[in-house]
XYZ file of N, CA and C in Angstrom:
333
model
N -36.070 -61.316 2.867
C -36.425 -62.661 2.448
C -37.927 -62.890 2.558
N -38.959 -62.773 3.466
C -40.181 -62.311 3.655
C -40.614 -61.801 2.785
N -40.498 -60.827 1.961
C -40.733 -59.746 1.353
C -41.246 -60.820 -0.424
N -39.463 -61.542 -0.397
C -39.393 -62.429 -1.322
C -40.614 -63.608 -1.564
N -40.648 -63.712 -0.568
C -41.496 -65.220 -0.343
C -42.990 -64.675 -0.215
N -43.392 -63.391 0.094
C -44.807 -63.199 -0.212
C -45.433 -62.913 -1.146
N -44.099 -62.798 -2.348
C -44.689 -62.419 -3.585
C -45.307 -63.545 -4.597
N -45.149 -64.804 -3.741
C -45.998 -66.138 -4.504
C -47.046 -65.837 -4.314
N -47.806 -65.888 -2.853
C -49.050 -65.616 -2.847
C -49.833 -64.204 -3.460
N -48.771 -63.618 -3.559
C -49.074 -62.144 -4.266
C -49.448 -62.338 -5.669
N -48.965 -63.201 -6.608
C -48.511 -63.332 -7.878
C -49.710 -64.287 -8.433
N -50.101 -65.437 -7.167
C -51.591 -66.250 -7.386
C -52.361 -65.666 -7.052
N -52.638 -64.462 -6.611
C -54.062 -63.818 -5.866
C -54.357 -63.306 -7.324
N -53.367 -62.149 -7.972
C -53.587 -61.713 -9.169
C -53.864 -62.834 -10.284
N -53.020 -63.802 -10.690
C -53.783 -64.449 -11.701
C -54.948 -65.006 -11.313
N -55.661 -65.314 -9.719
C -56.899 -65.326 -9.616
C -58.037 -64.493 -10.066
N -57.431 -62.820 -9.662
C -58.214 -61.756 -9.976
C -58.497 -61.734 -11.494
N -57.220 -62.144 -12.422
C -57.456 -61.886 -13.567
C -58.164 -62.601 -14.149
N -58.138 -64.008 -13.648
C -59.253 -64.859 -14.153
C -60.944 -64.597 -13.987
N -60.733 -64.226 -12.642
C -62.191 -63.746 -12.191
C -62.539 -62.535 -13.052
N -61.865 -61.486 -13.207
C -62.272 -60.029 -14.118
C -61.991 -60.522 -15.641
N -62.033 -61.602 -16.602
C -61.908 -61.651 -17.268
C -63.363 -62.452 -17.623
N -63.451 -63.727 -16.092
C -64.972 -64.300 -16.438
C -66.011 -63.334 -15.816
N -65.648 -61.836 -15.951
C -66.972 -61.091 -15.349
C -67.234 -61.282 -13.982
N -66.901 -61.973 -13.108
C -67.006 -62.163 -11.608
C -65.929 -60.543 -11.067
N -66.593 -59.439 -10.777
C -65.880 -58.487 -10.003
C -65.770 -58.344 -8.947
N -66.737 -59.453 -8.163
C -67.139 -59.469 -6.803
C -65.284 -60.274 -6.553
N -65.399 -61.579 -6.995
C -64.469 -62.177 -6.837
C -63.012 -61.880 -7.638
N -63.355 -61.387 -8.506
C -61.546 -60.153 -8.581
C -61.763 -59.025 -7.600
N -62.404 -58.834 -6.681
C -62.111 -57.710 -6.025
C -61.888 -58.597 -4.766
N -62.027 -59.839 -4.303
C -61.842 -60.382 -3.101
C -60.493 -60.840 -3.134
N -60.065 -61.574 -4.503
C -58.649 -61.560 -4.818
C -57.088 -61.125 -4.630
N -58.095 -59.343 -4.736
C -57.236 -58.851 -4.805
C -57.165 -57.999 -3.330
N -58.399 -58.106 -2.654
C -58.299 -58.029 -1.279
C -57.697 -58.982 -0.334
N -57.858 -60.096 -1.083
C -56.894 -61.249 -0.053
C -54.898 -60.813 -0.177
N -54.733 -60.150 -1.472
C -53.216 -60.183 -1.295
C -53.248 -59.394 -0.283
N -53.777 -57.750 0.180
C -53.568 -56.906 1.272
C -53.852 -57.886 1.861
N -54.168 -58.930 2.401
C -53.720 -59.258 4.218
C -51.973 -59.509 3.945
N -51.528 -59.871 2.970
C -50.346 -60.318 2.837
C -49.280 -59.214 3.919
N -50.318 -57.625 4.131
C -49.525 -56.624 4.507
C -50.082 -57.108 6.527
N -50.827 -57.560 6.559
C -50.985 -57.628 7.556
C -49.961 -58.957 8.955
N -49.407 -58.556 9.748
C -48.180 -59.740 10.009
C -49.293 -60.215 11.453
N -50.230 -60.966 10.825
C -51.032 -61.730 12.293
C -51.495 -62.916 11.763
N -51.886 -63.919 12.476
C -51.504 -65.525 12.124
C -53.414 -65.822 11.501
N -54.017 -64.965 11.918
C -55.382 -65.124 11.214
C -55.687 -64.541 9.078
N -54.812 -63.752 9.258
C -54.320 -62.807 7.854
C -53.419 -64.209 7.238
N -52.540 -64.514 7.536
C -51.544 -65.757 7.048
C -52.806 -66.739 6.599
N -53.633 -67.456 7.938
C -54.260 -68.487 7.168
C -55.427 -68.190 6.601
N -55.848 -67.104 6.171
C -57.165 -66.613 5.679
C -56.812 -66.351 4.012
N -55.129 -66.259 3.841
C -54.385 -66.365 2.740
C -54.179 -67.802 2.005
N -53.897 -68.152 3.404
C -53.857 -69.944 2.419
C -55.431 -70.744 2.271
N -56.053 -70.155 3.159
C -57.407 -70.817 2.361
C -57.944 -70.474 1.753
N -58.292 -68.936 1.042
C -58.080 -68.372 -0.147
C -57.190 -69.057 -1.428
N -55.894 -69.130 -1.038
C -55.172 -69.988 -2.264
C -55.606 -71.390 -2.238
N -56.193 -72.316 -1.507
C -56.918 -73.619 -1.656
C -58.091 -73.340 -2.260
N -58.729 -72.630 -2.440
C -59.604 -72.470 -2.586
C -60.189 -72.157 -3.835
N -58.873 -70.909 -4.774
C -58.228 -70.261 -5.651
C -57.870 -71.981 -6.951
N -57.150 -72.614 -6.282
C -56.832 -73.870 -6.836
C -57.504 -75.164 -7.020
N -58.640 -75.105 -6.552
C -59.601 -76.253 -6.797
C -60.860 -74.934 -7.886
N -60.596 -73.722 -7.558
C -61.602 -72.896 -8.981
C -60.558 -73.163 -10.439
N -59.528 -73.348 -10.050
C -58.624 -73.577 -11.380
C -58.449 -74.809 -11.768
N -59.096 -76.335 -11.092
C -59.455 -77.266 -11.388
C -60.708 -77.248 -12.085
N -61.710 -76.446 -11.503
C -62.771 -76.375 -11.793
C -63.022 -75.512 -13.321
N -62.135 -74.596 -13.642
C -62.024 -74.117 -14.680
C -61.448 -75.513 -15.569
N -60.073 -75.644 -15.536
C -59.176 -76.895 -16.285
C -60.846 -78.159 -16.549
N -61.200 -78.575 -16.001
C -62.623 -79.440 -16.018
C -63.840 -79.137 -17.270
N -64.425 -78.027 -17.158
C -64.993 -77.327 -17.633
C -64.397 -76.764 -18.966
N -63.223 -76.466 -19.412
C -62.759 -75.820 -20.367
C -62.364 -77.255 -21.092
N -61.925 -78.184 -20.760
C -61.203 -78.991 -21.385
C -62.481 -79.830 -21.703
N -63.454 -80.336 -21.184
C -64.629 -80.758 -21.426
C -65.457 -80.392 -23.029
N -65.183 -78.661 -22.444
C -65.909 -78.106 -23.787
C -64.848 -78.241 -25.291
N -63.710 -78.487 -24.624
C -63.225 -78.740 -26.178
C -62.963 -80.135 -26.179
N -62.886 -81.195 -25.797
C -63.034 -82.375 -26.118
C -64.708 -82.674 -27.036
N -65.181 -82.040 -26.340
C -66.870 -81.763 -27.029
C -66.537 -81.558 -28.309
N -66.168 -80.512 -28.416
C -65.865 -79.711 -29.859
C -65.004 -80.464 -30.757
N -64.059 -81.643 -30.524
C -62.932 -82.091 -31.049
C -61.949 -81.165 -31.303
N -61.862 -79.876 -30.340
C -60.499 -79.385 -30.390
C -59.235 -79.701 -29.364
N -57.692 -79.608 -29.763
C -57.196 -80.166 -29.005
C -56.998 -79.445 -27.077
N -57.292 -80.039 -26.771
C -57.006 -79.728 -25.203
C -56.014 -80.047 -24.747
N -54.777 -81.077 -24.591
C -53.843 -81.545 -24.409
C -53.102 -79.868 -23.358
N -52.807 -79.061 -24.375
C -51.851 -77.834 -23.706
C -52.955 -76.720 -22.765
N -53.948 -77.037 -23.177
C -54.992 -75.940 -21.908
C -55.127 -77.126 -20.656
N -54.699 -78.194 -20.689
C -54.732 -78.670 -19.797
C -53.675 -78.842 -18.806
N -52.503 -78.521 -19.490
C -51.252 -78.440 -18.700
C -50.919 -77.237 -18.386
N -51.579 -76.360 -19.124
C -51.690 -74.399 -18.208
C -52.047 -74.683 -16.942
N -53.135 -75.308 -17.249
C -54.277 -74.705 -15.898
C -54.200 -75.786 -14.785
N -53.610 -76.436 -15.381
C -52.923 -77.300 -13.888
C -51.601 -76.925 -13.651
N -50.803 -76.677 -14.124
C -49.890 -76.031 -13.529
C -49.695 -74.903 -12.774
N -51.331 -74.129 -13.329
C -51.343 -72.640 -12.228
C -52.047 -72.921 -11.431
N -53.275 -74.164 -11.623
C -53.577 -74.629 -9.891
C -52.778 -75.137 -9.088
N -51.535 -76.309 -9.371
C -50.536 -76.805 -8.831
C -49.707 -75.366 -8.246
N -49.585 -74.198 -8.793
C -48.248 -72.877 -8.361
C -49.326 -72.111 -7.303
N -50.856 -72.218 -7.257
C -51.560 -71.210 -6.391
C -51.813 -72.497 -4.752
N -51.797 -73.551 -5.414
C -52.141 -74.439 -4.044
C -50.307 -74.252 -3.376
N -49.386 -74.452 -4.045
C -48.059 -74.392 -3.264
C -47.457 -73.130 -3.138
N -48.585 -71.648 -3.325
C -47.895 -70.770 -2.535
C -48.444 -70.445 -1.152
N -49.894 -71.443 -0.650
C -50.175 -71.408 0.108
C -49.192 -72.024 1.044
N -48.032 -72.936 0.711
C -47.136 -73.402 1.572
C -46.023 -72.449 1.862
N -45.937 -71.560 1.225
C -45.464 -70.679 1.952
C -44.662 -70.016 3.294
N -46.151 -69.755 4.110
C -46.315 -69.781 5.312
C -45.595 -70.722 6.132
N -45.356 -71.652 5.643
C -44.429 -73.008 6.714
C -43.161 -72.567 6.741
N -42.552 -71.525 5.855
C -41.037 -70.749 5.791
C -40.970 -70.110 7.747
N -40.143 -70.478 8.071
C -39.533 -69.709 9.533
C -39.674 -68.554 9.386
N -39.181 -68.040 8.434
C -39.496 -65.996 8.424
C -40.805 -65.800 8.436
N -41.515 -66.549 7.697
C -42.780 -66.148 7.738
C -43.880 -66.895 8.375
N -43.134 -68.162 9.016
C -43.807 -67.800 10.758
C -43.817 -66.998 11.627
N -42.530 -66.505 11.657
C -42.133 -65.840 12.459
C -42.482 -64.149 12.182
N -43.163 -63.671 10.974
C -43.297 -62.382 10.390
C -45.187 -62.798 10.895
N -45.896 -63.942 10.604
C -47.273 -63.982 10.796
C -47.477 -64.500 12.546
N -46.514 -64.793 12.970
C -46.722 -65.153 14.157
C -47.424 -66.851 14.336
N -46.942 -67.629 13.491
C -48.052 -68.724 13.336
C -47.085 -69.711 14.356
């Protein structure tokens, strides 16, 4: 069940990475994808160094949604559906940081 439940934060680290290696940031697809390995690590500093990574992850995907939707309101193209992507994958990366509040995986991070 653990196993199950770490694959949220697993699943937002990567569409972080991919966002980052797609806007040319390799520094930050490579931190991305260094934050899922703590996922392997079961100590309560690795757990929350994960969820503030995914807070963190989710206000850059506000910050994208902001910025992208801006430039096409500029443009008069429609934004309406890039705006409900990218809040919905900041809304899925901020609530896999909740995660961690699961009993197994207190009890797997020691928190």
């Amino acid at each position: 069940m653990a196993i199950l439940l770490t694959l949220l934060p697993a699943v937002a680290g990567l569409l972080l990475a991919a966002h980052f290696y797609r806007a040319g940031s390799l520094l930050f697809a490579a931190v991305s994808v260094a934050v899922i390995g703590l996922l392997a690590v079961p100590s309560a500093w690795a757990a929350r160094a994960v969820q503030i990574a995914l807070i963190v992850g989710a206000v850059e995907w506000l910050r994208t949604l902001a910025a992208f939707a801006a430039a096409r309101v500029a443009s008069g193209q429609p934004y309406l559906r890039l705006t409900l992507i990218l809040l919905a994958v900041a809304i899925f990366t901020a609530a896999s940081a909740a995660v961690f509040r699961h009993p197994r995986l207190r009890q797997r991070f020691r928190l």
